[in-house]
Amino acid sequence: MGSINPHQIPPSPLPSKTSTTPFWRASLHALDNHRTTPSLPQTCDILIIGGGYAGIAAAYHLLASPEAKAKFASGAPKPNVVLLEARGACSGATGRNGGHLRPSVHTRLPMLIEEFGLEKAVELCEFEDAHVSAIEEVVEREGIECEFRVTRSFDVYTDEEEAGRAKETYLRLKGEGVAKSTMEGLVWMEGEEAEKISGVKGCVGCFTFSAASLYPYKLLTSLLHITHTTGNLNLQTNTPVTSLTQSSPPTSLESSSNTWTASTPRGTITSPQIILATNAYTSALLPEYTTKIVPCKGICCHIVPSPSCTPPELVNTYCLRLYGGSHDYLIQRPDGSIIVGGGRSHFLGHRGEWYNNADDSSLIEPAKCYFDTYMQDHFTGWEESGAKVQEIWSGIMGYCSDGLPHVGEVPGRKGVWVAAGFEGHGMPVIWLTMRGVVRMMDWGSWEGSGVPRVYETSRERLESGRDDYRAKV
């Protein structure tokens, strides 16, 4: 593979006008293509750009969460919030993921400890772990039907050498007493026991830990509906933002006033506060993130067994670390069908198919047949299941040059907030991140936000020449 000069990478384009259809979006919510008002409002108190997980979570925490309601009950004014989405609600990565709510930091702990120290590494682990109970709580409180299920997840190794390294790291960290709260829920199994319990052929070792599975589109569109009923959210779908300009800069260094204008094909809207929940597409509006958050294409599918067969139930979720570099992710839905994505081993060497590729209107050609006999090949008892791919789709993830999301007020852009670059791992990260962003906007400080400090966007990160992800591939 030839090297790519990062300075030659152009800013991300906007989301493609057409896209492959994911299983999750087979039945659309009433708000999917909704516009609260026929015309685009000219102004608002807070403008959110991006109608996926991050944008909807921000709107909910601003207007409909218990924290927001308590604030309004004490006399604080409700902000007028506008949410702009380039296509339909949850039409991007949120409506295309694997249905996993799977905290997974243990494999990165040694690197995180080495780079940031034990305290910050543990902070990150506990933050991801907290998402299982946080999402469970909101699902129960709001009465949302979204196939939410708390379970265990298997992290499966099929390579002896890789499994050995994972076990050695686990035992070393556990022996050193690293973060009891982080390690105590993590269980290691190996050999025949691991293959038998996981049900994965060729499994030589695996971790299990707490996780959950869900129907992401139903969760987020339900939260969007709840927030919309507050009357203070104006939703405008099919309204891409083409540029963001500072229309009223501060008059002095001491001045805190600031106004930003977002341009769309339907007109402009001005606001003093902007939240960019644009993930892979962030650099289209903030060019300083061009080499820091890069759009990367992935592939996922829905597999259905034959009606005449009842293969073994998979009570847990999975990450399968297979030969060739595939780290596939998998859940079983309540109806017995399977959502599985990954297939990296079949397309990683074809850089143009996925790297800096923001087009989800087509599949990744080298991997489009990867899942055809996936369950029969990898799971015991599924050999005669007749399982076949019913829907297959692509999605665009935002990968970061240093492996961590960018969160917080954008350096040099007062009033512009970013939460992006979740690397296909947003489900156990975004919910509490957006709660934290809303707190930062209210309090003017990172302290008390609850967001890991290593996520903070900064001029140092933006100016760094680091690019871990390209080094790996």
Short mmCIF file of C-alpha atoms in Angstrom, two decimals:
data_model
loop_
_atom_site.label_atom_id
_atom_site.label_comp_id
_atom_site.label_asym_id
_atom_site.label_seq_id
_atom_site.Cartn_x
_atom_site.Cartn_y
_atom_site.Cartn_z
CA MET A 1 0.00 0.00 0.00
CA GLY A 2 1.36 3.40 -0.91
CA SER A 3 1.61 6.10 1.71
CA ILE A 4 -0.79 9.04 1.72
CA ASN A 5 0.27 12.55 2.60
CA PRO A 6 -2.23 13.68 5.26
CA HIS A 7 -2.01 17.24 3.94
CA GLN A 8 -3.44 16.03 0.62
CA ILE A 9 -6.63 14.73 2.24
CA PRO A 10 -9.49 17.11 1.39
CA PRO A 11 -12.16 18.03 3.96
CA SER A 12 -14.96 15.50 4.23
CA PRO A 13 -17.85 15.93 1.81
CA LEU A 14 -21.43 16.14 3.04
CA PRO A 15 -23.44 12.91 3.43
CA SER A 16 -24.28 11.32 0.09
CA LYS A 17 -27.78 12.09 -1.21
CA THR A 18 -28.64 8.41 -1.61
CA SER A 19 -27.61 5.52 0.60
CA THR A 20 -27.88 1.79 1.11
CA THR A 21 -30.86 0.86 3.29
CA PRO A 22 -30.03 -0.68 6.68
CA PHE A 23 -32.34 -3.18 8.38
CA TRP A 24 -32.89 -0.75 11.27
CA ARG A 25 -34.55 1.79 8.94
CA ALA A 26 -36.96 -0.67 7.31
CA SER A 27 -39.89 0.98 9.13
CA LEU A 28 -39.44 4.73 9.51
CA HIS A 29 -40.53 6.87 12.46
CA ALA A 30 -43.01 9.70 11.88
CA LEU A 31 -40.25 12.25 12.54
CA ASP A 32 -37.78 10.68 10.12
CA ASN A 33 -38.36 13.32 7.42
CA HIS A 34 -40.10 15.90 9.59
CA ARG A 35 -39.89 19.68 9.49
CA THR A 36 -41.42 21.40 12.49
CA THR A 37 -41.92 24.62 10.52
CA PRO A 38 -42.22 24.94 6.73
CA SER A 39 -39.44 27.52 6.62
CA LEU A 40 -36.05 27.42 8.27
CA PRO A 41 -35.98 29.66 11.37
CA GLN A 42 -33.69 32.65 10.99
CA THR A 43 -32.34 32.48 14.53
CA CYS A 44 -32.27 30.23 17.60
CA ASP A 45 -30.60 30.04 21.00
CA ILE A 46 -28.77 26.77 20.28
CA LEU A 47 -28.24 25.16 16.88
CA ILE A 48 -27.46 21.43 16.66
CA ILE A 49 -26.02 20.16 13.39
CA GLY A 50 -26.48 16.42 12.95
CA GLY A 51 -29.58 14.33 13.69
CA GLY A 52 -28.02 11.07 14.86
CA TYR A 53 -27.17 9.73 18.30
CA ALA A 54 -25.06 12.72 19.36
CA GLY A 55 -27.40 15.41 18.05
CA ILE A 56 -30.55 13.81 19.49
CA ALA A 57 -28.82 13.13 22.82
CA ALA A 58 -27.75 16.79 22.99
CA ALA A 59 -31.31 17.95 22.33
CA TYR A 60 -32.72 15.59 24.98
CA HIS A 61 -30.21 16.70 27.61
CA LEU A 62 -30.94 20.35 26.77
CA LEU A 63 -34.73 20.11 26.93
CA ALA A 64 -36.19 16.84 28.21
CA SER A 65 -33.84 15.14 30.68
CA PRO A 66 -34.50 15.17 34.45
CA GLU A 67 -31.54 17.54 34.80
CA ALA A 68 -33.04 19.94 32.26
CA LYS A 69 -36.51 19.77 33.84
CA ALA A 70 -35.08 20.53 37.27
CA LYS A 71 -33.25 23.55 35.85
CA PHE A 72 -36.41 24.90 34.21
CA ALA A 73 -38.43 24.27 37.38
CA SER A 74 -36.01 26.51 39.24
CA GLY A 75 -36.77 29.36 36.87
CA ALA A 76 -34.14 29.02 34.15
CA PRO A 77 -35.51 29.88 30.68
CA LYS A 78 -35.96 27.12 28.11
CA PRO A 79 -33.72 27.64 25.09
CA ASN A 80 -35.12 27.54 21.58
CA VAL A 81 -33.22 24.71 19.92
CA VAL A 82 -33.03 23.93 16.21
CA LEU A 83 -31.73 20.57 15.00
CA LEU A 84 -30.61 20.34 11.37
CA GLU A 85 -30.05 16.97 9.68
CA ALA A 86 -28.69 16.56 6.15
CA ARG A 87 -30.92 13.56 5.39
CA GLY A 88 -33.49 11.73 7.54
CA ALA A 89 -33.24 11.34 11.30
CA CYS A 90 -30.69 8.66 12.28
CA SER A 91 -29.85 8.07 8.62
CA GLY A 92 -26.10 8.02 9.26
CA ALA A 93 -23.99 5.76 11.46
CA THR A 94 -26.63 5.69 14.23
CA GLY A 95 -29.09 3.89 11.96
CA ARG A 96 -26.42 1.63 10.50
CA ASN A 97 -24.50 0.20 13.45
CA GLY A 98 -24.44 -3.28 14.96
CA GLY A 99 -26.95 -2.76 17.76
CA HIS A 100 -24.21 -3.12 20.37
CA LEU A 101 -23.91 -1.22 23.61
CA ARG A 102 -20.56 -2.77 24.40
CA PRO A 103 -18.02 -1.07 26.68
CA SER A 104 -14.63 -2.28 25.52
CA VAL A 105 -11.53 -0.64 26.94
CA HIS A 106 -9.67 -3.62 28.46
CA THR A 107 -7.64 -4.34 25.31
CA ARG A 108 -6.39 -0.74 25.24
CA LEU A 109 -5.67 -0.38 28.95
CA PRO A 110 -1.87 -0.83 28.77
CA MET A 111 -1.57 1.82 26.05
CA LEU A 112 -3.93 4.19 27.87
CA ILE A 113 -2.06 3.77 31.16
CA GLU A 114 1.30 4.34 29.47
CA GLU A 115 0.16 7.48 27.66
CA PHE A 116 -2.19 9.11 30.17
CA GLY A 117 -1.48 7.48 33.52
CA LEU A 118 -3.58 5.14 35.61
CA GLU A 119 -6.11 7.69 36.84
CA LYS A 120 -7.17 8.91 33.39
CA ALA A 121 -7.20 5.39 31.93
CA VAL A 122 -9.50 4.20 34.72
CA GLU A 123 -11.68 7.28 34.22
CA LEU A 124 -12.17 6.27 30.59
CA CYS A 125 -12.99 2.66 31.49
CA GLU A 126 -15.54 3.61 34.09
CA PHE A 127 -17.12 6.13 31.72
CA GLU A 128 -17.80 3.46 29.09
CA ASP A 129 -19.00 0.96 31.70
CA ALA A 130 -21.49 3.51 33.04
CA HIS A 131 -23.33 3.64 29.72
CA VAL A 132 -25.02 0.26 30.17
CA SER A 133 -26.87 1.37 33.30
CA ALA A 134 -27.36 4.93 31.98
CA ILE A 135 -29.12 3.74 28.84
CA GLU A 136 -31.07 1.12 30.79
CA GLU A 137 -32.28 3.88 33.11
CA VAL A 138 -33.51 6.17 30.33
CA VAL A 139 -35.19 3.29 28.48
CA GLU A 140 -37.11 2.32 31.62
CA ARG A 141 -37.92 5.89 32.69
CA GLU A 142 -39.25 6.91 29.28
CA GLY A 143 -40.91 3.54 28.53
CA ILE A 144 -39.06 3.07 25.23
CA GLU A 145 -39.54 -0.15 23.26
CA CYS A 146 -36.19 -0.75 21.56
CA GLU A 147 -35.26 -4.41 22.20
CA PHE A 148 -32.95 -3.30 25.01
CA ARG A 149 -31.36 -6.26 26.80
CA VAL A 150 -28.54 -6.35 29.36
CA THR A 151 -26.30 -9.35 28.76
CA ARG A 152 -22.66 -10.45 28.66
CA SER A 153 -20.39 -10.02 25.68
CA PHE A 154 -17.74 -12.44 24.41
CA ASP A 155 -14.46 -11.06 23.11
CA VAL A 156 -13.27 -14.11 21.14
CA TYR A 157 -9.69 -14.90 20.08
CA THR A 158 -8.98 -17.52 17.41
CA ASP A 159 -5.23 -16.99 17.21
CA GLU A 160 -3.11 -18.69 19.92
CA GLU A 161 -0.44 -15.99 19.95
CA GLU A 162 -2.92 -13.11 20.13
CA ALA A 163 -4.89 -14.91 22.85
CA GLY A 164 -1.70 -15.47 24.84
CA ARG A 165 -0.83 -11.78 24.76
CA ALA A 166 -4.35 -10.83 25.83
CA LYS A 167 -4.27 -13.26 28.76
CA GLU A 168 -0.81 -12.13 29.85
CA THR A 169 -1.90 -8.48 29.84
CA TYR A 170 -5.08 -9.31 31.77
CA LEU A 171 -3.22 -11.25 34.47
CA ARG A 172 -0.54 -8.59 34.79
CA LEU A 173 -3.04 -5.76 35.23
CA LYS A 174 -5.11 -7.80 37.63
CA GLY A 175 -2.01 -8.74 39.62
CA GLU A 176 -0.97 -5.11 39.84
CA GLY A 177 -4.37 -4.24 41.29
CA VAL A 178 -5.23 -2.00 38.38
CA ALA A 179 -8.71 -0.54 38.73
CA LYS A 180 -10.60 -3.20 40.62
CA SER A 181 -13.89 -1.75 39.38
CA THR A 182 -12.63 -2.10 35.81
CA MET A 183 -11.22 -5.63 36.09
CA GLU A 184 -13.65 -7.35 38.43
CA GLY A 185 -16.37 -7.82 35.80
CA LEU A 186 -13.89 -9.12 33.26
CA VAL A 187 -13.61 -12.94 33.07
CA TRP A 188 -11.05 -14.89 31.00
CA MET A 189 -11.67 -18.41 29.63
CA GLU A 190 -9.48 -20.53 27.37
CA GLY A 191 -9.11 -23.85 25.60
CA GLU A 192 -12.01 -26.26 25.15
CA GLU A 193 -14.06 -24.46 27.79
CA ALA A 194 -13.87 -21.20 25.82
CA GLU A 195 -14.91 -22.87 22.56
CA LYS A 196 -17.77 -24.73 24.21
CA ILE A 197 -19.19 -21.80 26.17
CA SER A 198 -18.79 -19.23 23.41
CA GLY A 199 -20.06 -21.56 20.69
CA VAL A 200 -17.46 -20.13 18.29
CA LYS A 201 -15.49 -22.65 16.28
CA GLY A 202 -11.75 -22.35 16.80
CA CYS A 203 -12.05 -20.13 19.87
CA VAL A 204 -8.85 -20.56 21.90
CA GLY A 205 -9.59 -17.90 24.50
CA CYS A 206 -12.15 -15.24 25.32
CA PHE A 207 -13.12 -12.51 27.72
CA THR A 208 -16.68 -11.95 28.93
CA PHE A 209 -18.01 -8.74 30.45
CA SER A 210 -21.25 -6.81 30.89
CA ALA A 211 -22.85 -5.28 27.81
CA ALA A 212 -26.24 -4.74 26.18
CA SER A 213 -27.93 -4.99 22.81
CA LEU A 214 -30.72 -2.84 21.39
CA TYR A 215 -32.51 -1.44 18.32
CA PRO A 216 -30.61 1.86 18.00
CA TYR A 217 -32.97 3.57 15.54
CA LYS A 218 -35.99 2.96 17.80
CA LEU A 219 -34.14 4.23 20.88
CA LEU A 220 -33.00 7.48 19.30
CA THR A 221 -36.15 8.32 17.33
CA SER A 222 -38.16 7.71 20.52
CA LEU A 223 -35.93 10.17 22.37
CA LEU A 224 -36.29 12.59 19.47
CA HIS A 225 -40.08 12.35 19.75
CA ILE A 226 -39.98 12.93 23.53
CA THR A 227 -37.77 15.99 23.06
CA HIS A 228 -39.86 17.33 20.18
CA THR A 229 -43.00 17.26 22.34
CA THR A 230 -41.43 19.84 24.69
CA GLY A 231 -42.27 22.44 22.06
CA ASN A 232 -38.81 24.00 22.15
CA LEU A 233 -37.16 21.78 19.53
CA ASN A 234 -37.52 22.70 15.88
CA LEU A 235 -36.48 19.71 13.77
CA GLN A 236 -35.45 20.34 10.17
CA THR A 237 -34.51 17.20 8.24
CA ASN A 238 -33.11 17.08 4.69
CA THR A 239 -31.32 20.34 5.41
CA PRO A 240 -27.55 19.96 4.98
CA VAL A 241 -25.33 22.70 6.36
CA THR A 242 -22.87 23.74 3.67
CA SER A 243 -20.82 26.28 5.63
CA LEU A 244 -20.41 27.80 9.06
CA THR A 245 -19.22 31.38 9.40
CA GLN A 246 -18.63 33.78 12.23
CA SER A 247 -21.13 36.54 11.51
CA SER A 248 -20.54 38.73 14.57
CA PRO A 249 -17.08 38.33 16.12
CA PRO A 250 -16.37 39.68 19.62
CA THR A 251 -15.55 43.38 19.67
CA SER A 252 -12.71 42.91 22.15
CA LEU A 253 -10.76 40.22 23.93
CA GLU A 254 -12.98 40.75 26.99
CA SER A 255 -16.24 40.46 25.03
CA SER A 256 -18.14 37.20 25.27
CA SER A 257 -20.70 37.95 22.56
CA ASN A 258 -20.46 35.88 19.40
CA THR A 259 -22.75 34.89 16.55
CA TRP A 260 -22.47 32.10 14.00
CA THR A 261 -24.33 31.62 10.75
CA ALA A 262 -25.02 28.23 9.20
CA SER A 263 -25.76 28.23 5.49
CA THR A 264 -28.07 25.63 3.93
CA PRO A 265 -29.75 25.22 0.52
CA ARG A 266 -32.92 26.48 2.26
CA GLY A 267 -31.40 29.65 3.69
CA THR A 268 -29.32 30.65 6.68
CA ILE A 269 -29.79 30.41 10.45
CA THR A 270 -27.89 32.36 13.08
CA SER A 271 -27.11 31.31 16.65
CA PRO A 272 -24.64 32.19 19.41
CA GLN A 273 -24.16 28.51 20.29
CA ILE A 274 -23.53 25.66 17.82
CA ILE A 275 -23.18 21.97 18.61
CA LEU A 276 -21.55 19.99 15.81
CA ALA A 277 -22.74 16.39 16.11
CA THR A 278 -21.38 15.63 12.68
CA ASN A 279 -18.98 12.75 13.44
CA ALA A 280 -17.29 11.64 10.18
CA TYR A 281 -18.40 14.78 8.32
CA THR A 282 -16.98 17.31 10.80
CA SER A 283 -14.20 18.62 8.56
CA ALA A 284 -16.76 19.68 5.93
CA LEU A 285 -17.63 22.54 8.32
CA LEU A 286 -14.47 22.70 10.44
CA PRO A 287 -11.50 22.24 8.08
CA GLU A 288 -9.04 22.17 10.99
CA TYR A 289 -10.30 18.61 11.64
CA THR A 290 -9.50 17.41 8.10
CA THR A 291 -6.67 15.08 9.08
CA LYS A 292 -7.93 14.57 12.63
CA ILE A 293 -11.35 12.99 11.96
CA VAL A 294 -11.40 10.98 8.75
CA PRO A 295 -14.53 9.30 7.30
CA CYS A 296 -14.09 5.55 7.05
CA LYS A 297 -16.62 3.21 5.46
CA GLY A 298 -17.80 0.01 7.12
CA ILE A 299 -20.21 -2.80 6.26
CA CYS A 300 -22.92 -4.57 8.26
CA CYS A 301 -25.78 -6.99 7.58
CA HIS A 302 -28.90 -8.74 8.87
CA ILE A 303 -28.82 -12.57 8.71
CA VAL A 304 -31.96 -14.70 9.02
CA PRO A 305 -31.97 -18.48 9.62
CA SER A 306 -34.32 -20.74 7.69
CA PRO A 307 -37.88 -20.83 9.16
CA SER A 308 -37.64 -24.63 9.27
CA CYS A 309 -34.55 -24.58 11.51
CA THR A 310 -33.99 -23.51 15.12
CA PRO A 311 -30.25 -23.06 15.65
CA PRO A 312 -28.78 -22.52 19.14
CA GLU A 313 -29.73 -19.27 20.83
CA LEU A 314 -26.90 -16.80 21.33
CA VAL A 315 -27.62 -15.27 24.71
CA ASN A 316 -24.53 -13.06 24.60
CA THR A 317 -23.15 -10.55 22.14
CA TYR A 318 -19.80 -10.99 20.37
CA CYS A 319 -16.62 -9.57 19.00
CA LEU A 320 -14.81 -12.20 16.92
CA ARG A 321 -11.10 -11.62 16.40
CA LEU A 322 -10.48 -13.80 13.35
CA TYR A 323 -7.41 -14.58 11.27
CA GLY A 324 -6.58 -11.92 8.71
CA GLY A 325 -7.42 -8.98 10.94
CA SER A 326 -11.22 -9.07 11.08
CA HIS A 327 -12.75 -7.88 14.33
CA ASP A 328 -16.38 -8.71 13.63
CA TYR A 329 -19.22 -7.68 15.95
CA LEU A 330 -22.46 -9.58 16.38
CA ILE A 331 -25.76 -9.60 18.27
CA GLN A 332 -28.84 -11.83 18.09
CA ARG A 333 -32.20 -10.07 18.00
CA PRO A 334 -35.25 -11.35 19.94
CA ASP A 335 -36.65 -12.96 16.77
CA GLY A 336 -33.49 -15.07 16.37
CA SER A 337 -32.04 -13.10 13.47
CA ILE A 338 -28.45 -11.85 13.56
CA ILE A 339 -26.86 -8.43 13.06
CA VAL A 340 -23.19 -8.78 12.18
CA GLY A 341 -20.64 -6.35 10.80
CA GLY A 342 -16.93 -6.08 10.19
CA GLY A 343 -15.21 -8.00 7.41
CA ARG A 344 -12.05 -5.89 7.61
CA SER A 345 -9.82 -8.73 6.45
CA HIS A 346 -11.51 -8.61 3.04
CA PHE A 347 -11.16 -4.88 2.39
CA LEU A 348 -8.39 -3.43 4.56
CA GLY A 349 -5.86 -3.62 1.73
CA HIS A 350 -8.23 -1.81 -0.66
CA ARG A 351 -7.78 1.61 0.90
CA GLY A 352 -9.88 3.52 -1.62
CA GLU A 353 -12.89 1.36 -0.78
CA TRP A 354 -13.07 2.58 2.80
CA TYR A 355 -10.44 5.13 3.92
CA ASN A 356 -11.52 8.78 3.57
CA ASN A 357 -14.65 7.45 1.89
CA ALA A 358 -17.92 9.15 2.91
CA ASP A 359 -20.18 7.47 0.36
CA ASP A 360 -22.66 5.05 1.95
CA SER A 361 -24.70 4.68 -1.26
CA SER A 362 -22.75 1.55 -2.22
CA LEU A 363 -21.30 -1.51 -0.48
CA ILE A 364 -17.62 -2.23 0.06
CA GLU A 365 -17.08 -4.33 -3.02
CA PRO A 366 -14.39 -6.76 -1.72
CA ALA A 367 -16.51 -7.56 1.37
CA LYS A 368 -20.03 -7.72 -0.03
CA CYS A 369 -20.05 -11.55 0.06
CA TYR A 370 -18.09 -11.89 3.31
CA PHE A 371 -21.15 -12.69 5.43
CA ASP A 372 -22.88 -15.13 3.04
CA THR A 373 -22.16 -18.23 5.17
CA TYR A 374 -20.90 -16.45 8.27
CA MET A 375 -23.01 -18.23 10.89
CA GLN A 376 -22.46 -21.67 9.35
CA ASP A 377 -18.70 -21.09 9.21
CA HIS A 378 -18.16 -19.75 12.72
CA PHE A 379 -20.89 -20.98 15.10
CA THR A 380 -21.43 -24.52 16.34
CA GLY A 381 -24.94 -25.79 15.66
CA TRP A 382 -25.60 -23.34 12.83
CA GLU A 383 -24.21 -25.58 10.07
CA GLU A 384 -27.68 -26.63 8.84
CA SER A 385 -29.45 -23.40 9.78
CA GLY A 386 -29.89 -22.16 6.23
CA ALA A 387 -28.91 -18.73 7.58
CA LYS A 388 -28.55 -16.15 4.82
CA VAL A 389 -28.06 -12.43 4.43
CA GLN A 390 -31.38 -10.65 4.11
CA GLU A 391 -30.15 -7.03 4.13
CA ILE A 392 -26.64 -5.63 3.82
CA TRP A 393 -25.56 -2.01 4.00
CA SER A 394 -22.63 0.35 4.46
CA GLY A 395 -22.08 3.15 6.96
CA ILE A 396 -19.60 5.93 7.57
CA MET A 397 -17.59 6.15 10.80
CA GLY A 398 -15.32 8.96 11.96
CA TYR A 399 -11.81 7.73 12.83
CA CYS A 400 -9.44 9.98 14.79
CA SER A 401 -5.73 10.40 14.25
CA ASP A 402 -4.98 9.72 17.93
CA GLY A 403 -7.74 7.17 18.56
CA LEU A 404 -9.92 9.37 20.80
CA PRO A 405 -13.06 11.45 20.13
CA HIS A 406 -12.85 15.24 19.97
CA VAL A 407 -15.19 16.85 22.50
CA GLY A 408 -15.61 20.40 23.80
CA GLU A 409 -15.44 23.99 22.59
CA VAL A 410 -13.48 24.25 19.35
CA PRO A 411 -10.18 26.14 19.81
CA GLY A 412 -10.48 29.62 18.33
CA ARG A 413 -14.23 29.30 17.71
CA LYS A 414 -16.05 30.61 20.76
CA GLY A 415 -19.56 29.21 21.01
CA VAL A 416 -18.88 26.28 18.66
CA TRP A 417 -18.92 22.88 20.36
CA VAL A 418 -17.89 19.59 18.84
CA ALA A 419 -18.52 15.97 19.77
CA ALA A 420 -17.27 13.75 16.97
CA GLY A 421 -14.87 11.00 15.93
CA PHE A 422 -16.36 8.02 17.75
CA GLU A 423 -14.59 5.40 15.60
CA GLY A 424 -17.57 3.06 15.25
CA HIS A 425 -17.73 2.82 19.05
CA GLY A 426 -20.23 5.54 19.85
CA MET A 427 -22.94 3.54 21.63
CA PRO A 428 -21.01 3.27 24.96
CA VAL A 429 -19.59 6.80 24.67
CA ILE A 430 -22.03 9.33 23.22
CA TRP A 431 -24.92 9.47 25.71
CA LEU A 432 -22.95 10.72 28.70
CA THR A 433 -20.61 12.73 26.46
CA MET A 434 -23.54 14.84 25.26
CA ARG A 435 -24.81 15.28 28.79
CA GLY A 436 -21.33 16.57 29.56
CA VAL A 437 -21.28 18.97 26.60
CA VAL A 438 -24.57 20.49 27.74
CA ARG A 439 -23.11 20.92 31.24
CA MET A 440 -20.00 22.57 29.78
CA MET A 441 -22.19 25.03 27.87
CA ASP A 442 -24.14 25.85 31.05
CA TRP A 443 -21.23 26.02 33.46
CA GLY A 444 -18.43 27.23 31.19
CA SER A 445 -16.09 24.58 32.53
CA TRP A 446 -14.99 21.00 31.88
CA GLU A 447 -15.11 20.32 35.63
CA GLY A 448 -18.23 18.41 36.62
CA SER A 449 -19.07 17.44 33.05
CA GLY A 450 -18.33 13.76 33.69
CA VAL A 451 -16.55 13.45 30.32
CA PRO A 452 -13.09 11.82 30.32
CA ARG A 453 -10.41 14.46 30.16
CA VAL A 454 -8.59 12.63 27.37
CA TYR A 455 -11.51 13.42 25.00
CA GLU A 456 -11.00 17.18 25.19
CA THR A 457 -10.37 18.76 21.81
CA SER A 458 -7.44 21.17 21.92
CA ARG A 459 -5.12 23.18 19.75
CA GLU A 460 -2.34 20.77 20.65
CA ARG A 461 -4.33 17.80 19.29
CA LEU A 462 -5.31 19.73 16.16
CA GLU A 463 -1.71 20.75 15.45
CA SER A 464 -0.19 17.34 16.19
CA GLY A 465 1.26 15.35 13.31
CA ARG A 466 0.24 12.11 15.00
CA ASP A 467 -1.76 9.58 12.98
CA ASP A 468 -2.03 6.28 14.82
CA TYR A 469 -4.76 4.88 12.64
CA ARG A 470 -2.90 5.14 9.36
CA ALA A 471 0.14 3.58 11.04
CA LYS A 472 -1.94 0.50 11.84
CA VAL A 473 -3.20 -0.04 8.30
#
